[in-house]
mmCIF file of C-alpha atoms and ligand atoms in Angstrom:
data_model
loop_
_atom_site.group_PDB
_atom_site.id
_atom_site.type_symbol
_atom_site.label_atom_id
_atom_site.label_comp_id
_atom_site.label_asym_id
_atom_site.label_seq_id
_atom_site.Cartn_x
_atom_site.Cartn_y
_atom_site.Cartn_z
ATOM 1 C CA MET A 1 11.088 -25.648 11.705
ATOM 2 C CA PRO A 2 8.806 -28.088 9.913
ATOM 3 C CA ARG A 3 7.146 -26.959 6.605
ATOM 4 C CA LYS A 4 3.905 -26.331 8.393
ATOM 5 C CA PRO A 5 4.081 -23.523 10.931
ATOM 6 C CA LYS A 6 2.570 -24.320 14.280
ATOM 7 C CA ALA A 7 0.551 -21.134 14.206
ATOM 8 C CA LYS A 8 -2.585 -22.105 12.388
ATOM 9 C CA ALA A 9 -5.585 -20.022 11.464
ATOM 10 C CA LYS A 10 -7.643 -21.215 14.347
ATOM 11 C CA ALA A 11 -9.495 -19.095 16.800
ATOM 12 C CA GLU A 12 -7.303 -20.047 19.843
ATOM 13 C CA ILE A 13 -3.704 -19.185 19.086
ATOM 14 C CA ASP A 14 -1.041 -18.508 21.592
ATOM 15 C CA VAL A 15 0.555 -15.426 19.971
ATOM 16 C CA GLU A 16 3.215 -15.033 22.680
ATOM 17 C CA GLU A 17 4.309 -18.532 21.859
ATOM 18 C CA MET A 18 4.308 -17.879 18.214
ATOM 19 C CA VAL A 19 6.418 -14.783 18.449
ATOM 20 C CA LYS A 20 8.785 -16.586 20.773
ATOM 21 C CA GLU A 21 9.042 -19.382 18.380
ATOM 22 C CA ILE A 22 9.796 -17.102 15.475
ATOM 23 C CA VAL A 23 12.248 -15.041 17.423
ATOM 24 C CA GLU A 24 14.165 -18.055 18.706
ATOM 25 C CA GLU A 25 14.550 -19.507 15.263
ATOM 26 C CA GLU A 26 17.488 -18.966 12.972
ATOM 27 C CA PRO A 27 16.545 -16.666 10.178
ATOM 28 C CA ALA A 28 15.816 -18.288 6.768
ATOM 29 C CA PRO A 29 18.792 -18.347 4.402
ATOM 30 C CA LEU A 30 17.331 -15.599 2.264
ATOM 31 C CA ASP A 31 20.510 -14.852 0.315
ATOM 32 C CA GLN A 32 23.490 -16.992 -0.379
ATOM 33 C CA PHE A 33 25.445 -14.576 1.788
ATOM 34 C CA LYS A 34 25.392 -13.883 5.494
ATOM 35 C CA LEU A 35 25.720 -10.572 7.235
ATOM 36 C CA GLU A 36 29.231 -11.610 8.318
ATOM 37 C CA ASP A 37 30.257 -11.651 4.603
ATOM 38 C CA LEU A 38 29.936 -7.888 4.438
ATOM 39 C CA GLU A 39 33.104 -5.795 4.540
ATOM 40 C CA GLY A 40 33.678 -4.455 8.019
ATOM 41 C CA VAL A 41 31.035 -6.615 9.612
ATOM 42 C CA GLY A 42 32.178 -9.080 12.237
ATOM 43 C CA ARG A 43 30.094 -11.195 14.571
ATOM 44 C CA VAL A 44 29.288 -8.449 17.009
ATOM 45 C CA THR A 45 28.105 -6.010 14.398
ATOM 46 C CA ALA A 46 26.182 -8.689 12.628
ATOM 47 C CA GLN A 47 24.374 -9.469 15.882
ATOM 48 C CA LYS A 48 23.634 -5.773 16.366
ATOM 49 C CA LEU A 49 22.107 -5.659 12.943
ATOM 50 C CA ARG A 50 19.918 -8.788 13.477
ATOM 51 C CA ASP A 51 18.762 -7.387 16.766
ATOM 52 C CA ALA A 52 17.618 -4.239 14.973
ATOM 53 C CA GLY A 53 15.729 -6.255 12.373
ATOM 54 C CA TYR A 54 18.334 -6.382 9.511
ATOM 55 C CA TYR A 55 18.408 -10.110 8.815
ATOM 56 C CA SER A 56 19.592 -10.410 5.313
ATOM 57 C CA LEU A 57 21.831 -8.596 2.830
ATOM 58 C CA ARG A 58 18.724 -7.284 1.126
ATOM 59 C CA ASP A 59 17.659 -5.538 4.288
ATOM 60 C CA VAL A 60 20.973 -3.802 4.531
ATOM 61 C CA ALA A 61 21.319 -3.037 0.824
ATOM 62 C CA TYR A 62 18.141 -0.977 0.818
ATOM 63 C CA ALA A 63 18.672 0.725 4.240
ATOM 64 C CA SER A 64 19.635 4.413 4.392
ATOM 65 C CA ALA A 65 22.914 5.276 5.957
ATOM 66 C CA HIS A 66 21.105 7.465 8.495
ATOM 67 C CA GLU A 67 18.975 4.630 9.820
ATOM 68 C CA LEU A 68 21.821 2.092 9.850
ATOM 69 C CA ALA A 69 23.971 4.500 11.700
ATOM 70 C CA LEU A 70 21.540 4.481 14.542
ATOM 71 C CA VAL A 71 22.430 0.750 14.920
ATOM 72 C CA ILE A 72 26.185 0.758 14.312
ATOM 73 C CA GLY A 73 27.290 4.289 15.215
ATOM 74 C CA SER A 74 28.771 6.139 12.273
ATOM 75 C CA GLU A 75 27.193 7.134 8.984
ATOM 76 C CA GLU A 76 30.337 6.682 7.136
ATOM 77 C CA ARG A 77 30.650 3.081 8.235
ATOM 78 C CA ALA A 78 27.032 2.512 7.554
ATOM 79 C CA MET A 79 27.463 3.761 3.971
ATOM 80 C CA ASN A 80 30.383 1.341 3.378
ATOM 81 C CA ILE A 81 28.410 -1.548 4.720
ATOM 82 C CA ILE A 82 25.432 -0.707 2.499
ATOM 83 C CA ARG A 83 27.719 -0.409 -0.542
ATOM 84 C CA SER A 84 29.266 -3.731 0.330
ATOM 85 C CA ALA A 85 25.815 -5.282 0.484
ATOM 86 C CA GLN A 86 24.801 -3.775 -2.843
ATOM 87 C CA ARG A 87 28.028 -4.961 -4.500
ATOM 88 C CA LEU A 88 27.617 -8.609 -3.230
ATOM 89 C CA LEU A 89 24.027 -8.666 -4.442
ATOM 90 C CA GLY A 90 25.019 -7.160 -7.724
ATOM 91 C CA TYR A 91 22.702 -4.163 -7.499
ATOM 92 C CA GLY A 92 23.478 -1.496 -10.147
ATOM 93 C CA HIS A 93 22.801 2.054 -9.840
ATOM 94 C CA GLU A 94 21.899 2.546 -13.429
ATOM 95 C CA PHE A 95 18.981 4.326 -14.968
ATOM 96 C CA ILE A 96 16.640 2.278 -17.061
ATOM 97 C CA THR A 97 14.454 3.429 -19.974
ATOM 98 C CA ALA A 98 10.681 3.761 -19.608
ATOM 99 C CA LYS A 99 10.442 0.907 -22.131
ATOM 100 C CA GLU A 100 12.460 -1.332 -19.855
ATOM 101 C CA LEU A 101 10.222 -0.325 -16.951
ATOM 102 C CA PHE A 102 7.217 -1.048 -19.071
ATOM 103 C CA GLU A 103 8.499 -4.524 -19.832
ATOM 104 C CA LYS A 104 9.268 -5.127 -16.149
ATOM 105 C CA ARG A 105 5.721 -4.107 -15.121
ATOM 106 C CA LYS A 106 4.303 -6.555 -17.636
ATOM 107 C CA ASN A 107 5.655 -9.301 -15.500
ATOM 108 C CA LEU A 108 3.955 -8.086 -12.360
ATOM 109 C CA GLU A 109 1.816 -10.597 -10.505
ATOM 110 C CA TYR A 110 -1.638 -10.054 -9.172
ATOM 111 C CA ILE A 111 -3.952 -11.803 -6.740
ATOM 112 C CA SER A 112 -7.488 -11.911 -7.947
ATOM 113 C CA THR A 113 -10.122 -10.566 -5.585
ATOM 114 C CA GLY A 114 -12.557 -13.127 -6.956
ATOM 115 C CA VAL A 115 -14.805 -10.302 -8.167
ATOM 116 C CA ARG A 116 -14.533 -9.527 -11.757
ATOM 117 C CA ALA A 117 -15.646 -5.904 -11.453
ATOM 118 C CA LEU A 118 -13.085 -5.276 -8.654
ATOM 119 C CA ASP A 119 -10.311 -6.993 -10.543
ATOM 120 C CA GLY A 120 -11.192 -4.809 -13.598
ATOM 121 C CA LEU A 121 -10.870 -1.755 -11.484
ATOM 122 C CA LEU A 122 -7.478 -2.906 -10.179
ATOM 123 C CA GLY A 123 -6.045 -3.986 -13.455
ATOM 124 C CA GLY A 124 -6.037 -7.700 -12.524
ATOM 125 C CA GLY A 125 -6.258 -7.776 -8.773
ATOM 126 C CA VAL A 126 -4.018 -6.786 -5.844
ATOM 127 C CA GLU A 127 -0.498 -6.158 -7.156
ATOM 128 C CA VAL A 128 2.594 -7.970 -5.804
ATOM 129 C CA GLY A 129 5.257 -5.588 -4.718
ATOM 130 C CA SER A 130 2.853 -2.777 -3.727
ATOM 131 C CA ILE A 131 0.679 -1.794 -0.809
ATOM 132 C CA THR A 132 -3.072 -1.794 -1.447
ATOM 133 C CA GLU A 133 -5.110 0.131 1.223
ATOM 134 C CA LEU A 134 -8.750 -0.647 1.873
ATOM 135 C CA ILE A 135 -10.613 2.344 3.261
ATOM 136 C CA GLY A 136 -14.143 2.550 4.583
ATOM 137 C CA GLU A 137 -16.559 3.057 7.506
ATOM 138 C CA PHE A 138 -17.365 0.137 9.844
ATOM 139 C CA GLY A 139 -19.183 -2.644 8.054
ATOM 140 C CA ALA A 140 -18.030 -1.424 4.609
ATOM 141 C CA GLY A 141 -16.439 -4.795 3.968
ATOM 142 C CA LYS A 142 -12.700 -4.248 4.527
ATOM 143 C CA THR A 143 -12.234 -7.312 6.733
ATOM 144 C CA GLN A 144 -14.266 -9.398 4.315
ATOM 145 C CA VAL A 145 -11.973 -8.436 1.402
ATOM 146 C CA CYS A 146 -9.063 -9.477 3.570
ATOM 147 C CA HIS A 147 -10.532 -12.863 4.293
ATOM 148 C CA GLN A 148 -11.359 -13.368 0.602
ATOM 149 C CA LEU A 149 -7.795 -12.428 -0.509
ATOM 150 C CA ALA A 150 -6.230 -14.781 2.084
ATOM 151 C CA VAL A 151 -8.104 -17.597 0.237
ATOM 152 C CA MET A 152 -7.682 -16.324 -3.287
ATOM 153 C CA VAL A 153 -3.840 -16.171 -3.004
ATOM 154 C CA GLN A 154 -3.927 -19.943 -2.484
ATOM 155 C CA LEU A 155 -5.595 -20.709 -5.849
ATOM 156 C CA PRO A 156 -3.211 -21.936 -8.508
ATOM 157 C CA ARG A 157 -1.666 -19.520 -10.979
ATOM 158 C CA GLY A 158 -4.100 -19.232 -13.923
ATOM 159 C CA SER A 159 -7.016 -19.425 -11.565
ATOM 160 C CA GLY A 160 -6.486 -16.118 -9.989
ATOM 161 C CA GLY A 161 -4.081 -17.008 -7.248
ATOM 162 C CA LEU A 162 -0.316 -17.493 -6.843
ATOM 163 C CA GLY A 163 -0.413 -20.966 -5.340
ATOM 164 C CA ALA A 164 0.896 -19.439 -2.130
ATOM 165 C CA ARG A 165 0.079 -18.716 1.464
ATOM 166 C CA ALA A 166 -1.038 -15.602 3.367
ATOM 167 C CA LEU A 167 0.181 -13.946 6.580
ATOM 168 C CA TYR A 168 -2.605 -12.222 8.512
ATOM 169 C CA VAL A 169 -1.864 -9.692 11.162
ATOM 170 C CA ASP A 170 -5.087 -8.969 13.025
ATOM 171 C CA THR A 171 -5.138 -5.886 15.247
ATOM 172 C CA GLU A 172 -8.827 -5.856 16.068
ATOM 173 C CA GLY A 173 -9.592 -9.544 16.687
ATOM 174 C CA THR A 174 -12.035 -9.759 13.815
ATOM 175 C CA PHE A 175 -10.350 -12.596 11.870
ATOM 176 C CA ARG A 176 -12.788 -15.578 11.615
ATOM 177 C CA PRO A 177 -11.431 -18.966 10.545
ATOM 178 C CA GLU A 178 -15.114 -20.008 9.960
ATOM 179 C CA ARG A 179 -15.358 -17.403 7.264
ATOM 180 C CA ILE A 180 -12.233 -18.850 5.556
ATOM 181 C CA VAL A 181 -13.847 -22.256 5.563
ATOM 182 C CA GLN A 182 -16.913 -20.875 3.763
ATOM 183 C CA ILE A 183 -14.977 -18.986 1.148
ATOM 184 C CA ALA A 184 -12.539 -21.837 0.579
ATOM 185 C CA ARG A 185 -15.370 -24.285 -0.022
ATOM 186 C CA HIS A 186 -16.970 -22.028 -2.470
ATOM 187 C CA ARG A 187 -13.665 -21.603 -4.338
ATOM 188 C CA GLY A 188 -13.138 -25.462 -4.518
ATOM 189 C CA LEU A 189 -10.378 -25.585 -1.945
ATOM 190 C CA ASP A 190 -10.010 -28.031 0.946
ATOM 191 C CA PRO A 191 -11.082 -25.913 3.928
ATOM 192 C CA GLU A 192 -8.652 -27.586 6.333
ATOM 193 C CA GLN A 193 -5.794 -26.975 3.952
ATOM 194 C CA ALA A 194 -6.950 -23.384 3.407
ATOM 195 C CA LEU A 195 -6.683 -22.771 7.161
ATOM 196 C CA GLU A 196 -3.217 -24.331 7.256
ATOM 197 C CA ASN A 197 -2.216 -21.960 4.485
ATOM 198 C CA ILE A 198 -2.913 -18.855 6.568
ATOM 199 C CA VAL A 199 -0.305 -17.826 9.142
ATOM 200 C CA TYR A 200 -2.089 -15.784 11.684
ATOM 201 C CA ALA A 201 -1.008 -13.418 14.462
ATOM 202 C CA ARG A 202 -2.924 -11.072 16.677
ATOM 203 C CA ALA A 203 -1.108 -7.742 17.233
ATOM 204 C CA TYR A 204 -1.804 -6.295 20.688
ATOM 205 C CA ASN A 205 -0.314 -2.821 20.283
ATOM 206 C CA SER A 206 1.590 -0.815 17.669
ATOM 207 C CA ASP A 207 5.026 -2.025 18.823
ATOM 208 C CA HIS A 208 3.902 -5.590 18.653
ATOM 209 C CA GLN A 209 2.423 -4.971 15.189
ATOM 210 C CA MET A 210 5.733 -3.566 14.026
ATOM 211 C CA LEU A 211 7.637 -6.465 15.599
ATOM 212 C CA LEU A 212 5.406 -8.954 13.797
ATOM 213 C CA ILE A 213 6.177 -7.330 10.437
ATOM 214 C CA ASP A 214 9.925 -7.459 11.208
ATOM 215 C CA GLU A 215 9.586 -11.120 12.080
ATOM 216 C CA ALA A 216 7.536 -11.758 8.959
ATOM 217 C CA LYS A 217 10.675 -11.241 6.806
ATOM 218 C CA LYS A 218 12.121 -14.367 8.368
ATOM 219 C CA ILE A 219 9.346 -16.671 7.270
ATOM 220 C CA ILE A 220 8.056 -15.176 4.047
ATOM 221 C CA GLU A 221 10.350 -17.050 1.728
ATOM 222 C CA LYS A 222 10.469 -20.409 3.450
ATOM 223 C CA GLU A 223 6.738 -20.466 4.094
ATOM 224 C CA ASN A 224 5.872 -19.459 0.501
ATOM 225 C CA ILE A 225 3.971 -16.384 1.587
ATOM 226 C CA LYS A 226 2.814 -14.015 -1.211
ATOM 227 C CA LEU A 227 0.221 -11.894 0.678
ATOM 228 C CA VAL A 228 0.655 -9.962 3.883
ATOM 229 C CA ILE A 229 -2.502 -8.500 5.439
ATOM 230 C CA VAL A 230 -2.649 -5.992 8.240
ATOM 231 C CA ASP A 231 -6.208 -5.390 9.389
ATOM 232 C CA SER A 232 -6.354 -2.662 10.557
ATOM 233 C CA LEU A 233 -3.087 -0.798 9.981
ATOM 234 C CA ILE A 234 -4.007 2.201 12.047
ATOM 235 C CA ASN A 235 -6.244 1.499 15.002
ATOM 236 C CA HIS A 236 -3.431 0.886 17.602
ATOM 237 C CA PHE A 237 -1.658 4.019 16.423
ATOM 238 C CA ARG A 238 -4.774 6.070 16.787
ATOM 239 C CA SER A 239 -5.689 4.744 20.255
ATOM 240 C CA GLU A 240 -2.119 4.934 21.659
ATOM 241 C CA TYR A 241 -1.409 8.456 20.406
ATOM 242 C CA PRO A 242 -4.640 10.401 20.832
ATOM 243 C CA GLY A 243 -5.084 14.073 20.293
ATOM 244 C CA ARG A 244 -3.142 16.829 18.583
ATOM 245 C CA GLU A 245 -0.357 16.885 21.085
ATOM 246 C CA ASN A 246 0.660 13.279 20.086
ATOM 247 C CA LEU A 247 0.125 13.704 16.354
ATOM 248 C CA ALA A 248 3.702 14.251 15.438
ATOM 249 C CA SER A 249 5.003 11.163 17.215
ATOM 250 C CA ARG A 250 2.170 9.090 15.921
ATOM 251 C CA GLN A 251 2.767 10.076 12.327
ATOM 252 C CA GLN A 252 6.508 9.490 12.680
ATOM 253 C CA LYS A 253 5.947 5.976 13.998
ATOM 254 C CA LEU A 254 3.176 5.279 11.380
ATOM 255 C CA ASN A 255 5.672 6.388 8.719
ATOM 256 C CA LYS A 256 8.211 3.943 9.939
ATOM 257 C CA HIS A 257 5.641 1.180 9.864
ATOM 258 C CA ILE A 258 4.535 1.958 6.319
ATOM 259 C CA SER A 259 8.243 1.992 5.133
ATOM 260 C CA GLN A 260 8.705 -1.342 6.823
ATOM 261 C CA LEU A 261 5.683 -2.646 4.777
ATOM 262 C CA HIS A 262 6.983 -1.101 1.626
ATOM 263 C CA ARG A 263 10.276 -2.832 1.972
ATOM 264 C CA LEU A 264 8.525 -6.034 2.675
ATOM 265 C CA ALA A 265 6.424 -5.701 -0.554
ATOM 266 C CA SER A 266 9.248 -4.836 -2.785
ATOM 267 C CA LEU A 267 12.159 -6.725 -1.409
ATOM 268 C CA TYR A 268 10.342 -9.967 -0.659
ATOM 269 C CA GLU A 269 7.887 -9.704 -3.569
ATOM 270 C CA VAL A 270 4.679 -10.002 -1.664
ATOM 271 C CA ALA A 271 1.372 -8.170 -2.042
ATOM 272 C CA VAL A 272 0.698 -6.107 1.119
ATOM 273 C CA VAL A 273 -2.970 -5.243 1.876
ATOM 274 C CA VAL A 274 -3.904 -2.922 4.709
ATOM 275 C CA THR A 275 -7.174 -1.521 5.999
ATOM 276 C CA ASN A 276 -7.788 1.956 7.216
ATOM 277 C CA GLN A 277 -10.712 3.679 8.876
ATOM 278 C CA VAL A 278 -12.363 6.929 7.942
ATOM 279 C CA MET A 279 -12.912 9.884 10.144
ATOM 280 C CA SER A 280 -14.832 13.033 9.704
ATOM 281 C CA ALA A 281 -12.859 16.137 9.011
ATOM 282 C CA PRO A 282 -14.104 18.943 11.139
ATOM 283 C CA ASP A 283 -13.015 21.645 8.643
ATOM 284 C CA VAL A 284 -15.070 20.415 5.709
ATOM 285 C CA PHE A 285 -18.358 22.217 5.068
ATOM 286 C CA PHE A 286 -19.040 21.249 1.482
ATOM 287 C CA GLY A 287 -18.764 17.804 -0.143
ATOM 288 C CA ASN A 288 -17.745 14.604 1.604
ATOM 289 C CA PRO A 289 -16.601 15.318 5.157
ATOM 290 C CA MET A 290 -15.194 11.762 5.596
ATOM 291 C CA ARG A 291 -11.462 11.324 5.188
ATOM 292 C CA PRO A 292 -9.196 8.317 5.415
ATOM 293 C CA ALA A 293 -7.324 8.363 8.749
ATOM 294 C CA GLY A 294 -3.518 8.694 8.815
ATOM 295 C CA GLY A 295 -3.248 11.891 6.803
ATOM 296 C CA ASN A 296 -0.553 12.441 4.219
ATOM 297 C CA ILE A 297 1.690 9.678 5.647
ATOM 298 C CA MET A 298 -0.966 7.118 4.648
ATOM 299 C CA ALA A 299 -1.891 8.869 1.423
ATOM 300 C CA HIS A 300 1.642 8.904 0.193
ATOM 301 C CA GLY A 301 2.619 5.594 1.713
ATOM 302 C CA CYS A 302 0.085 3.351 -0.016
ATOM 303 C CA THR A 303 0.282 2.621 -3.702
ATOM 304 C CA TYR A 304 -3.304 1.897 -4.330
ATOM 305 C CA ARG A 305 -6.198 3.237 -2.221
ATOM 306 C CA ILE A 306 -9.600 1.635 -2.503
ATOM 307 C CA TRP A 307 -12.549 3.327 -0.902
ATOM 308 C CA LEU A 308 -15.353 0.919 -0.038
ATOM 309 C CA ARG A 309 -18.856 2.024 0.882
ATOM 310 C CA LYS A 310 -22.208 0.401 1.566
ATOM 311 C CA GLY A 311 -24.831 0.763 -1.172
ATOM 312 C CA LYS A 312 -28.486 -0.219 -1.312
ATOM 313 C CA GLU A 313 -29.641 -3.829 -0.686
ATOM 314 C CA GLY A 314 -26.389 -4.963 0.752
ATOM 315 C CA LYS A 315 -24.323 -3.862 -2.299
ATOM 316 C CA ARG A 316 -20.786 -2.676 -1.809
ATOM 317 C CA ILE A 317 -19.211 0.029 -4.023
ATOM 318 C CA ALA A 318 -15.484 0.208 -4.471
ATOM 319 C CA LYS A 319 -13.678 3.238 -5.919
ATOM 320 C CA ILE A 320 -9.952 3.807 -6.485
ATOM 321 C CA ILE A 321 -8.728 7.173 -5.124
ATOM 322 C CA ASP A 322 -5.352 8.880 -5.578
ATOM 323 C CA SER A 323 -4.046 6.267 -8.108
ATOM 324 C CA PRO A 324 -1.095 7.080 -10.281
ATOM 325 C CA MET A 325 -2.727 5.167 -13.138
ATOM 326 C CA HIS A 326 -6.374 4.211 -12.579
ATOM 327 C CA ALA A 327 -9.347 6.213 -13.698
ATOM 328 C CA GLU A 328 -11.800 7.075 -10.988
ATOM 329 C CA LYS A 329 -14.236 4.278 -11.873
ATOM 330 C CA GLU A 330 -16.364 2.287 -9.521
ATOM 331 C CA ALA A 331 -17.015 -1.437 -9.008
ATOM 332 C CA VAL A 332 -20.055 -2.952 -7.428
ATOM 333 C CA PHE A 333 -20.116 -6.288 -5.607
ATOM 334 C CA VAL A 334 -21.970 -8.121 -2.941
ATOM 335 C CA ILE A 335 -20.955 -9.925 0.216
ATOM 336 C CA THR A 336 -22.647 -13.310 0.595
ATOM 337 C CA GLU A 337 -21.952 -16.413 2.616
ATOM 338 C CA ASN A 338 -19.589 -17.413 -0.239
ATOM 339 C CA GLY A 339 -17.544 -14.346 0.309
ATOM 340 C CA LEU A 340 -17.338 -11.526 -2.202
ATOM 341 C CA GLU A 341 -19.210 -12.043 -5.461
ATOM 342 C CA ASP A 342 -20.061 -10.139 -8.598
ATOM 343 C CA LEU A 343 -23.503 -8.713 -8.675
HETATM 344 P P1 GTP B 1 -14.872 -2.334 10.581
HETATM 345 O O1 GTP B 1 -13.681 -3.246 10.714
HETATM 346 O O2 GTP B 1 -15.866 -2.327 11.607
HETATM 347 O O3 GTP B 1 -14.308 -0.956 10.213
HETATM 348 O O4 GTP B 1 -15.684 -2.791 9.247
HETATM 349 P P2 GTP B 1 -15.246 -3.607 7.903
HETATM 350 O O5 GTP B 1 -15.153 -2.660 6.817
HETATM 351 O O6 GTP B 1 -14.017 -4.396 8.172
HETATM 352 O O7 GTP B 1 -16.540 -4.498 7.672
HETATM 353 P P3 GTP B 1 -16.538 -6.041 7.506
HETATM 354 O O8 GTP B 1 -15.685 -6.500 6.521
HETATM 355 O O9 GTP B 1 -16.425 -6.691 8.814
HETATM 356 O O10 GTP B 1 -18.031 -6.242 7.023
HETATM 357 C C1 GTP B 1 -19.047 -6.758 7.752
HETATM 358 C C2 GTP B 1 -20.244 -6.882 6.930
HETATM 359 O O11 GTP B 1 -19.983 -7.911 5.968
HETATM 360 C C3 GTP B 1 -21.469 -7.339 7.651
HETATM 361 O O12 GTP B 1 -22.147 -6.158 8.076
HETATM 362 C C4 GTP B 1 -22.230 -8.088 6.601
HETATM 363 O O13 GTP B 1 -23.011 -7.215 5.821
HETATM 364 C C5 GTP B 1 -21.164 -8.672 5.760
HETATM 365 N N1 GTP B 1 -20.935 -10.086 6.001
HETATM 366 C C6 GTP B 1 -20.057 -10.649 6.864
HETATM 367 N N2 GTP B 1 -20.143 -11.989 6.868
HETATM 368 C C7 GTP B 1 -21.183 -12.243 6.144
HETATM 369 C C8 GTP B 1 -21.890 -13.511 5.695
HETATM 370 O O14 GTP B 1 -21.446 -14.584 6.163
HETATM 371 N N3 GTP B 1 -22.861 -13.380 4.891
HETATM 372 C C9 GTP B 1 -23.301 -12.259 4.366
HETATM 373 N N4 GTP B 1 -24.382 -12.235 3.503
HETATM 374 N N5 GTP B 1 -22.758 -11.056 4.675
HETATM 375 C C10 GTP B 1 -21.657 -11.120 5.510
HETATM 376 MG MG1 MG B 2 -12.889 -4.804 9.889
#
């Protein structure tokens, strides 16, 4: 595949073609080893693993024996293969001190939101290796934040970006290349280039959405992608599994999708940003009856949760909820034709 993917951030994109193109391609050489280098894995097993979405040793090394057994049959065999992958990649099983973890966290990378107040709230921007969830009612600005980040990630390091590209999974058909052009111009980027730097796919249902994230693994490294956006994470799941009777299956599948995204974030060192809707909880009589959709699975699955709401005179207010380390502060910004800006 040439450096530039054929799928550009333009309004008319043949997604079927794009998926076919990605599927037919050989996976990127993510590690120096192939699946066939694993102990007890021959060509047939390697193919089974690839068909199930385990493309690299890293995918196998972090799998659980239970899930791998669903692909290759026995848990014992799965455990041996996982161990073999971990050995080849040199993963230890040691504990580290909090000091070591502290030092590790100092090297974390962030993508600036382009809004000082919001970056301040987030401790520098959207964190690489984590999932950041944008929550809010319609028109709150979730999609606008996604557009802005897809441009910001392209800025050089030192200017708020990571000099990298974005992968945008659009489930609602609300991605607008025209908006990217405006934001890129304002940030001093060549708009054409900014569009080339966004790899776009429309997800038509929840299975397709999960397939796209699986396929994303193959292109992240070779296409220098540092930001993966899923806008919105949940709408297909909600519409395909309506009502109480489908809740258990929906949550199970959603859980799988979120683990998929978690793995993508931590193994491939990208920032994952997802959006989520709010719904009114019928059982709340006092206080705010609005709740993020997706229940506990979403609440526990996403590392940082930002609640966006509309304020007076077009202002937007962002607040971090359920964070392991942020105070419950608020940041105010505005949406203009330049994108998101400080007040
Ligand atoms: P849903 O997807 O419907 O749940 O909403 P959302 O939270 O994704 O909202 P979105 O990000 O689409 O925000 C839409 C709002 O952004 C609009 O109502 C406008 O207020 C604002 N907006 C979008 N584009 C522009 C623009 O070019 N100029 C200005 N000034 N505002 C804009
Ligand atoms: Mg939206």
